[in-house]
Coordinates of C-alpha atoms in Angstrom, one line a residue:
Y936 CA 10.4 -24.7 15.0
V937 CA 7.3 -24.9 12.8
E938 CA 7.7 -21.5 11.7
Q939 CA 11.2 -21.6 10.4
W940 CA 9.8 -23.8 7.6
A941 CA 7.1 -21.8 6.9
G942 CA 7.2 -20.2 3.3
R943 CA 9.9 -22.7 2.1
R944 CA 9.8 -23.9 -1.6
L945 CA 8.9 -27.2 -1.8
R946 CA 12.0 -28.2 -3.8
D947 CA 14.0 -27.0 -1.2
I948 CA 12.3 -29.1 1.3
L949 CA 12.8 -32.3 -1.2
D950 CA 16.3 -31.9 -1.2
T951 CA 16.9 -32.5 2.7
R952 CA 18.2 -36.1 3.1
G953 CA 16.2 -38.6 4.6
C954 CA 13.1 -37.1 3.4
D955 CA 10.4 -38.7 0.8
M956 CA 6.9 -38.1 0.1
E957 CA 4.2 -40.5 1.2
P958 CA 1.4 -41.6 -1.1
D959 CA -1.0 -39.1 0.6
G960 CA 1.2 -36.1 -0.2
I961 CA 2.8 -35.4 3.1
L962 CA 6.6 -35.4 3.6
A963 CA 8.1 -38.1 5.7
H964 CA 11.4 -38.2 7.6
H965 CA 12.6 -41.5 8.9
G966 CA 13.9 -42.0 12.3
L967 CA 12.7 -38.5 13.5
N968 CA 10.7 -37.4 16.5
S969 CA 7.3 -36.4 16.2
W970 CA 7.2 -32.7 16.2
Y971 CA 10.1 -32.9 13.5
G972 CA 7.7 -35.1 11.3
A973 CA 4.8 -32.2 11.9
C974 CA 7.3 -29.7 11.1
R975 CA 8.0 -31.3 7.3
R976 CA 4.3 -31.8 7.0
R977 CA 3.6 -28.2 7.6
S978 CA 6.4 -27.6 5.0
A979 CA 4.6 -29.7 2.2
Q980 CA 1.4 -28.0 2.9
D981 CA 2.6 -24.4 2.6
G982 CA 4.7 -25.5 -0.3
A983 CA 1.5 -26.8 -2.2
M984 CA -0.2 -23.4 -1.1
L985 CA 2.5 -21.3 -2.4
R986 CA 2.4 -23.2 -5.9
N987 CA -1.4 -22.1 -6.0
W988 CA -0.7 -18.7 -5.0
R989 CA 1.7 -18.5 -7.9
T990 CA -0.6 -20.1 -10.6
G991 CA -3.9 -18.6 -9.1
R992 CA -5.3 -22.1 -8.5
H993 CA -8.0 -21.4 -5.8
R994 CA -11.3 -22.0 -4.4
S995 CA -13.9 -19.1 -4.3
R996 CA -16.6 -18.4 -1.7
L997 CA -19.2 -16.1 -1.3
L998 CA -20.4 -14.4 1.5
T999 CA -23.8 -12.9 1.3
G1000 CA -26.0 -10.7 3.7
H1001 CA -25.4 -7.1 3.0
T1002 CA -28.1 -5.3 0.7
D1003 CA -25.6 -2.4 -0.4
E1004 CA -22.1 -1.7 -0.9
V1005 CA -19.5 -2.9 1.4
F1006 CA -16.8 -0.4 2.2
C1007 CA -14.5 -2.0 5.0
L1008 CA -13.2 -5.2 6.0
L1009 CA -11.2 -5.9 9.3
R1010 CA -10.1 -9.8 10.0
K1011 CA -9.6 -10.5 13.7
G1012 CA -8.2 -14.2 13.7
P1013 CA -11.2 -16.6 12.6
L1014 CA -13.5 -13.4 12.7
L1015 CA -14.1 -11.1 10.0
L1016 CA -16.0 -7.9 10.2
S1017 CA -17.8 -5.8 7.4
G1018 CA -19.2 -2.3 7.0
S1019 CA -21.5 -1.6 4.6
Q1020 CA -23.6 1.3 3.1
D1021 CA -26.5 -0.6 4.6
S1022 CA -25.9 0.8 7.8
T1023 CA -24.7 -2.6 9.4
I1024 CA -21.6 -4.0 10.7
R1025 CA -21.6 -8.2 10.0
L1026 CA -19.8 -10.6 11.8
W1027 CA -18.5 -13.7 10.1
D1028 CA -16.9 -16.8 10.6
V1029 CA -13.9 -16.9 7.9
H1030 CA -13.6 -20.6 7.7
S1031 CA -17.1 -21.9 7.6
G1032 CA -18.7 -18.2 6.0
A1033 CA -21.3 -18.2 8.5
Q1034 CA -22.7 -14.9 9.4
L1035 CA -22.2 -14.8 13.1
D1036 CA -24.1 -11.2 13.9
C1037 CA -25.5 -8.1 12.6
W1038 CA -25.1 -5.0 14.4
T1039 CA -27.3 -2.2 13.3
R1040 CA -26.6 0.9 15.7
H1041 CA -25.1 3.1 13.1
T1042 CA -27.9 5.1 11.3
S1043 CA -26.0 5.8 7.9
W1044 CA -23.3 4.4 6.0
V1045 CA -20.6 2.2 8.0
S1046 CA -17.1 3.7 6.1
C1047 CA -14.5 2.3 8.3
L1048 CA -13.7 -0.3 10.7
C1049 CA -10.3 -0.1 13.1
A1050 CA -8.6 -2.2 15.4
D1051 CA -8.0 -1.4 19.2
E1052 CA -4.7 -2.1 19.4
L1053 CA -4.7 -2.0 23.4
H1054 CA -7.7 -4.5 23.8
A1055 CA -7.7 -7.5 22.0
N1056 CA -11.2 -8.1 22.0
S1057 CA -12.5 -4.6 21.0
I1058 CA -12.8 -2.7 17.5
C1059 CA -14.1 0.5 16.8
S1060 CA -16.4 1.8 13.6
G1061 CA -16.9 5.2 11.9
G1062 CA -19.9 6.1 9.8
H1063 CA -21.7 8.9 7.7
D1064 CA -24.1 9.3 10.6
G1065 CA -20.8 11.4 12.4
T1066 CA -20.3 8.6 15.6
I1067 CA -17.6 6.6 16.4
R1068 CA -18.7 3.2 18.1
F1069 CA -16.6 0.7 19.9
W1070 CA -17.5 -2.9 20.1
D1071 CA -17.0 -5.7 22.4
L1072 CA -16.2 -8.8 20.4
E1073 CA -16.6 -11.2 23.0
R1074 CA -19.9 -10.1 24.3
R1075 CA -20.8 -9.3 20.9
Q1076 CA -22.4 -5.9 21.8
Q1077 CA -21.4 -2.2 21.8
S1078 CA -19.4 -0.7 24.6
Q1079 CA -19.1 3.0 24.0
T1080 CA -20.4 5.5 21.4
I1081 CA -18.6 9.2 20.7
D1082 CA -20.6 11.8 19.0
F1083 CA -17.7 12.8 16.8
E1084 CA -20.0 15.5 14.7
G1085 CA -20.9 17.2 18.1
A1086 CA -17.6 17.2 19.3
C1087 CA -16.4 19.0 16.1
A1088 CA -18.9 21.9 17.2
V1089 CA -17.9 22.1 20.5
H1090 CA -14.5 22.5 19.3
G1091 CA -15.3 25.1 16.6
S1092 CA -13.3 23.4 13.8
V1093 CA -16.2 23.8 11.5
D1094 CA -15.1 23.4 7.8
T1095 CA -18.0 22.8 5.7
D1096 CA -16.9 23.2 2.3
G1097 CA -16.9 19.7 0.7
A1098 CA -19.0 18.1 3.6
P1099 CA -22.7 17.9 2.5
G1100 CA -24.8 19.5 5.0
G1101 CA -22.1 20.7 7.4
Q1102 CA -21.4 17.3 8.5
R1103 CA -18.1 15.6 9.4
Y1104 CA -18.6 12.2 7.4
I1105 CA -16.1 9.9 8.9
L1106 CA -14.0 8.2 6.3
T1107 CA -11.0 7.0 8.3
M1108 CA -9.7 6.1 11.9
Q1109 CA -5.9 5.7 12.9
P1110 CA -5.7 5.1 17.1
F1111 CA -3.0 7.7 18.5
D1112 CA -2.2 6.0 22.0
E1113 CA -4.5 4.6 24.6
R1114 CA -6.6 7.8 25.0
S1115 CA -7.1 9.3 21.7
M1116 CA -8.0 8.6 18.3
L1117 CA -7.2 10.4 14.7
V1118 CA -10.0 11.1 12.6
G1119 CA -9.9 11.8 9.0
S1120 CA -13.3 13.1 7.6
M1121 CA -15.4 14.3 4.5
D1122 CA -14.4 18.0 5.4
K1123 CA -10.9 17.8 4.4
T1124 CA -9.6 17.8 8.5
I1125 CA -7.8 15.4 10.6
R1126 CA -8.8 15.8 14.1
L1127 CA -7.6 14.4 17.3
L1128 CA -10.1 13.1 19.6
D1129 CA -9.9 12.2 23.3
L1130 CA -11.7 9.1 23.9
R1131 CA -12.4 9.8 27.7
T1132 CA -14.0 13.0 27.1
G1133 CA -15.3 12.5 23.6
L1134 CA -13.8 16.0 22.7
V1135 CA -11.5 17.3 20.0
S1136 CA -8.5 18.3 21.4
G1137 CA -6.6 19.2 18.0
A1138 CA -7.1 19.7 14.2
M1139 CA -5.0 19.6 11.2
R1140 CA -5.6 21.0 7.9
G1141 CA -4.3 21.5 4.7
H1142 CA -5.9 18.9 2.1
S1143 CA -8.1 20.6 -0.6
S1144 CA -10.3 17.4 -0.5
Y1145 CA -11.7 14.5 1.7
V1146 CA -9.1 12.7 3.7
S1147 CA -9.2 9.2 2.5
C1148 CA -6.6 7.5 4.7
L1149 CA -4.5 7.7 7.7
L1150 CA -1.0 6.0 8.4
S1151 CA 1.1 6.6 11.8
L1152 CA 4.9 6.2 11.4
P1153 CA 7.0 4.3 13.7
G1154 CA 7.9 6.3 16.6
G1155 CA 4.5 7.9 17.3
V1156 CA 4.9 11.4 16.6
E1157 CA 4.4 11.5 12.8
L1158 CA 1.5 10.6 10.4
L1159 CA 0.7 10.5 6.9
S1160 CA -2.3 11.3 5.5
A1161 CA -3.9 10.7 1.7
S1162 CA -6.6 12.8 0.1
G1163 CA -9.0 13.1 -2.8
D1164 CA -6.6 16.1 -3.6
S1165 CA -3.9 13.6 -4.9
Q1166 CA -1.6 14.7 -2.2
I1167 CA 0.2 12.8 0.9
R1168 CA 1.0 14.8 3.3
Q1169 CA 3.3 14.1 6.7
W1170 CA 2.2 15.7 10.0
D1171 CA 4.2 16.1 13.1
L1172 CA 1.9 15.4 15.9
R1173 CA 3.8 17.1 18.5
T1174 CA 2.7 20.6 16.9
M1175 CA -0.1 19.5 15.0
S1176 CA 1.3 21.0 11.6
C1177 CA 2.3 19.6 8.1
V1178 CA 6.1 19.0 7.4
D1179 CA 6.1 17.5 4.2
I1180 CA 3.8 17.2 0.9
R1181 CA 4.3 14.2 -1.5
S1182 CA 2.7 14.7 -5.1
F1183 CA 3.4 11.2 -6.3
H1184 CA -0.3 10.6 -8.0
T1185 CA -2.4 12.6 -10.3
D1186 CA -5.7 11.5 -9.0
P1187 CA -7.5 10.8 -5.5
V1188 CA -5.2 8.6 -3.5
T1189 CA -7.1 5.6 -2.1
C1190 CA -4.7 3.5 -0.1
L1191 CA -1.7 3.9 2.0
R1192 CA 0.5 1.1 3.7
R1193 CA 3.6 0.8 5.5
R1194 CA 5.9 -2.4 4.6
G1195 CA 9.1 -2.6 6.7
S1196 CA 10.9 0.8 5.8
E1197 CA 8.9 1.0 2.6
L1198 CA 5.8 2.8 2.1
I1199 CA 2.9 1.7 -0.7
S1200 CA 0.3 4.3 -1.9
S1201 CA -2.4 3.5 -4.6
S1202 CA -4.4 5.9 -6.7
E1203 CA -7.4 6.5 -8.8
D1204 CA -4.8 7.5 -11.5
G1205 CA -4.1 3.8 -11.9
S1206 CA -0.5 3.7 -10.2
L1207 CA 1.1 1.8 -7.2
K1208 CA 3.9 3.8 -5.7
F1209 CA 6.8 2.3 -4.1
W1210 CA 8.5 4.7 -1.9
E1211 CA 11.1 5.0 0.5
Q1212 CA 12.2 8.9 1.3
N1213 CA 12.8 10.4 -2.2
V1214 CA 13.3 7.3 -3.7
V1215 CA 10.0 6.4 -5.4
Q1216 CA 9.1 3.4 -7.8
H1217 CA 5.7 2.5 -9.6
S1218 CA 3.6 0.0 -10.9
H1219 CA 1.4 1.1 -13.4
V1220 CA -2.2 -0.3 -13.6
R1221 CA -4.6 -0.2 -16.5
D1222 CA -7.8 0.5 -14.1
E1223 CA -8.4 2.7 -11.0
I1224 CA -6.9 1.3 -7.9
W1225 CA -9.6 1.1 -5.1
G1226 CA -7.5 -0.6 -2.4
F1227 CA -4.7 -3.1 -1.7
D1228 CA -2.8 -5.3 0.9
Y1229 CA -0.2 -7.6 0.9
N1230 CA 1.5 -10.8 2.7
E1231 CA 5.0 -11.4 2.4
R1232 CA 5.2 -12.6 -1.1
F1233 CA 2.3 -11.0 -3.1
L1234 CA 0.6 -7.5 -3.4
V1235 CA -3.2 -7.9 -4.5
N1236 CA -5.1 -4.7 -5.4
G1237 CA -8.6 -4.2 -6.4
C1238 CA -9.8 -2.2 -9.6
E1239 CA -12.5 -0.2 -10.6
R1240 CA -14.0 -2.6 -12.9
G1241 CA -14.5 -5.3 -10.3
T1242 CA -11.2 -7.3 -11.1
I1243 CA -8.4 -8.2 -8.7
E1244 CA -4.7 -8.1 -9.5
V1245 CA -2.5 -10.3 -7.9
R1246 CA 1.3 -9.0 -8.0
D1247 CA 4.8 -9.7 -7.1
A1248 CA 5.4 -8.0 -3.6
C1249 CA 9.0 -7.3 -4.4
D1250 CA 8.8 -5.7 -7.7
G1251 CA 4.8 -5.0 -8.4
R1252 CA 4.7 -7.1 -11.6
L1253 CA 1.1 -8.5 -12.5
R1254 CA 1.0 -12.3 -12.2
Y1255 CA -2.7 -12.9 -12.7
L1256 CA -6.4 -11.4 -12.4
L1257 CA -9.0 -12.7 -10.0
E1258 CA -12.6 -12.2 -11.4
G1259 CA -15.8 -12.4 -9.8
H1260 CA -16.9 -8.9 -8.2
V1261 CA -19.4 -6.9 -10.7
G1262 CA -18.5 -3.7 -9.1
P1263 CA -15.3 -1.5 -7.7
V1264 CA -13.4 -3.4 -5.4
G1265 CA -12.4 -1.3 -2.7
S1266 CA -11.5 -3.3 0.4
M1267 CA -9.4 -6.3 0.9
V1268 CA -7.7 -8.4 3.6
V1269 CA -4.6 -10.5 2.5
S1270 CA -3.2 -13.3 4.6
D1271 CA -0.7 -16.2 4.1
D1272 CA -3.9 -18.6 2.8
C1273 CA -6.2 -16.3 1.4
V1274 CA -7.8 -13.0 0.0
I1275 CA -10.9 -11.4 1.5
S1276 CA -12.3 -8.9 -0.9
A1277 CA -15.3 -6.4 -0.4
S1278 CA -17.2 -4.7 -3.5
E1279 CA -19.9 -2.1 -4.4
D1280 CA -21.9 -5.4 -5.7
S1281 CA -22.7 -6.0 -1.8
V1282 CA -20.9 -9.4 -2.0
I1283 CA -17.9 -10.6 0.0
R1284 CA -15.4 -13.2 -1.7
I1285 CA -13.1 -15.2 0.0
W1286 CA -10.4 -16.5 -2.1
D1287 CA -8.6 -19.7 -0.6
F1288 CA -5.5 -20.8 -1.9
D1289 CA -5.0 -23.4 0.7
S1290 CA -4.8 -26.6 -1.6
L1291 CA -6.0 -28.9 1.2
R1292 CA -9.2 -27.2 2.0
A1293 CA -9.9 -26.9 -1.9
H1294 CA -9.1 -30.8 -2.4
D1295 CA -11.5 -31.5 0.6
A1296 CA -14.4 -29.5 -0.4
Q1297 CA -14.0 -31.1 -4.0
R1298 CA -13.9 -34.6 -2.6
E1299 CA -16.9 -33.9 -0.4
G1300 CA -18.9 -32.5 -3.4
E1301 CA -19.7 -29.2 -1.2
G1302 CA -21.9 -26.8 -3.2
E1303 CA -19.3 -24.1 -3.4
E1304 CA -17.7 -22.5 -6.3
V1305 CA -14.5 -24.4 -6.3
E1306 CA -11.8 -23.5 -9.1
E1307 CA -9.2 -26.5 -9.4
A1308 CA -7.9 -25.3 -12.6
L1309 CA -6.6 -22.1 -13.9
P1310 CA -9.7 -19.9 -14.1
A1311 CA -10.4 -18.3 -17.8
C1312 CA -9.8 -14.8 -16.2
V1313 CA -5.9 -15.8 -15.1
V1314 CA -3.6 -13.6 -17.2
P1315 CA 0.0 -15.0 -16.4
V1316 CA 2.5 -12.2 -16.8
L1317 CA 6.1 -13.8 -15.4
P1318 CA 7.4 -16.5 -17.3
A1319 CA 6.6 -20.1 -16.4
G1320 CA 8.5 -21.4 -13.6
A1321 CA 9.5 -18.0 -12.5
P1322 CA 10.2 -18.2 -8.7

């Protein structure tokens, strides 16, 4: 019952008969059971947080520890993992900002992190050292290593053009099933890796530049891949063949996501494309887009100049900017209450839109950056009061 109230507008909740506002800002309903009152309190909090999202009011926190560019983020509940050019994976507590661990098994850049959909307490990482490593979050230790570089050599799928030194730098990964992983790399190839044997069982070629991202389609037999060649290709995994090519962008494609039946892609050409089958809509941006994520109401993208743009998730219209990074923002995680962003400046930022936590931080005088008013960088685009 509580979840039914999530995301409701505060003014809609206040129209409920027999409901009023207590002095501390919590909704009260007379004569109802405690669970119903808790539901109303949750609604008031969600309404306040939604107002903060709409106006750009937030609390900003920094997570420092990496010594070089941060390439990728992965959130697992209250835990955040980050991979960096400093060859480390760091584990953070999202709520406190504390660094919980630092894993140093990779010997070169950590370029991607991926959740293990079959094992809740496991994640995997890929890097420029040509290895894929699996990690146990409960024990905080490595559980498996696969030599992807060696597996490619055994398979004979060598394509060194565009891969310095002949190395298969791992750029993106996508679980295929409980036994296999799809891996996109610098050498323009997508490979199907058998996790039990550590060997490559198939390869897909067609891109003329590095493979930047992979996305499985519903049904598990089709895959989308994006590349530095500006193309998005669709593959049939049963035949390992390309069945469609989409040229929506004019520069490298940086991110590809699915939202229901709709697909969203971003590019260094400064555009976001919202497409479904052959129908394409776009939202033009003034800067290169390095990555994006979204929640139910907002789409958030990171730009080359270090800004973060918060957009309406329905039509892509810009609402305001968030500033704080001094390098390109290439990775982000968006949830209901916050945006987590990573940049080439080696810093991770948490932009917290939960008004209650922001209020508590200001009241207790914590030594963290708290932005209770509209920051100077906010650029409102929609009319005031727009839903």
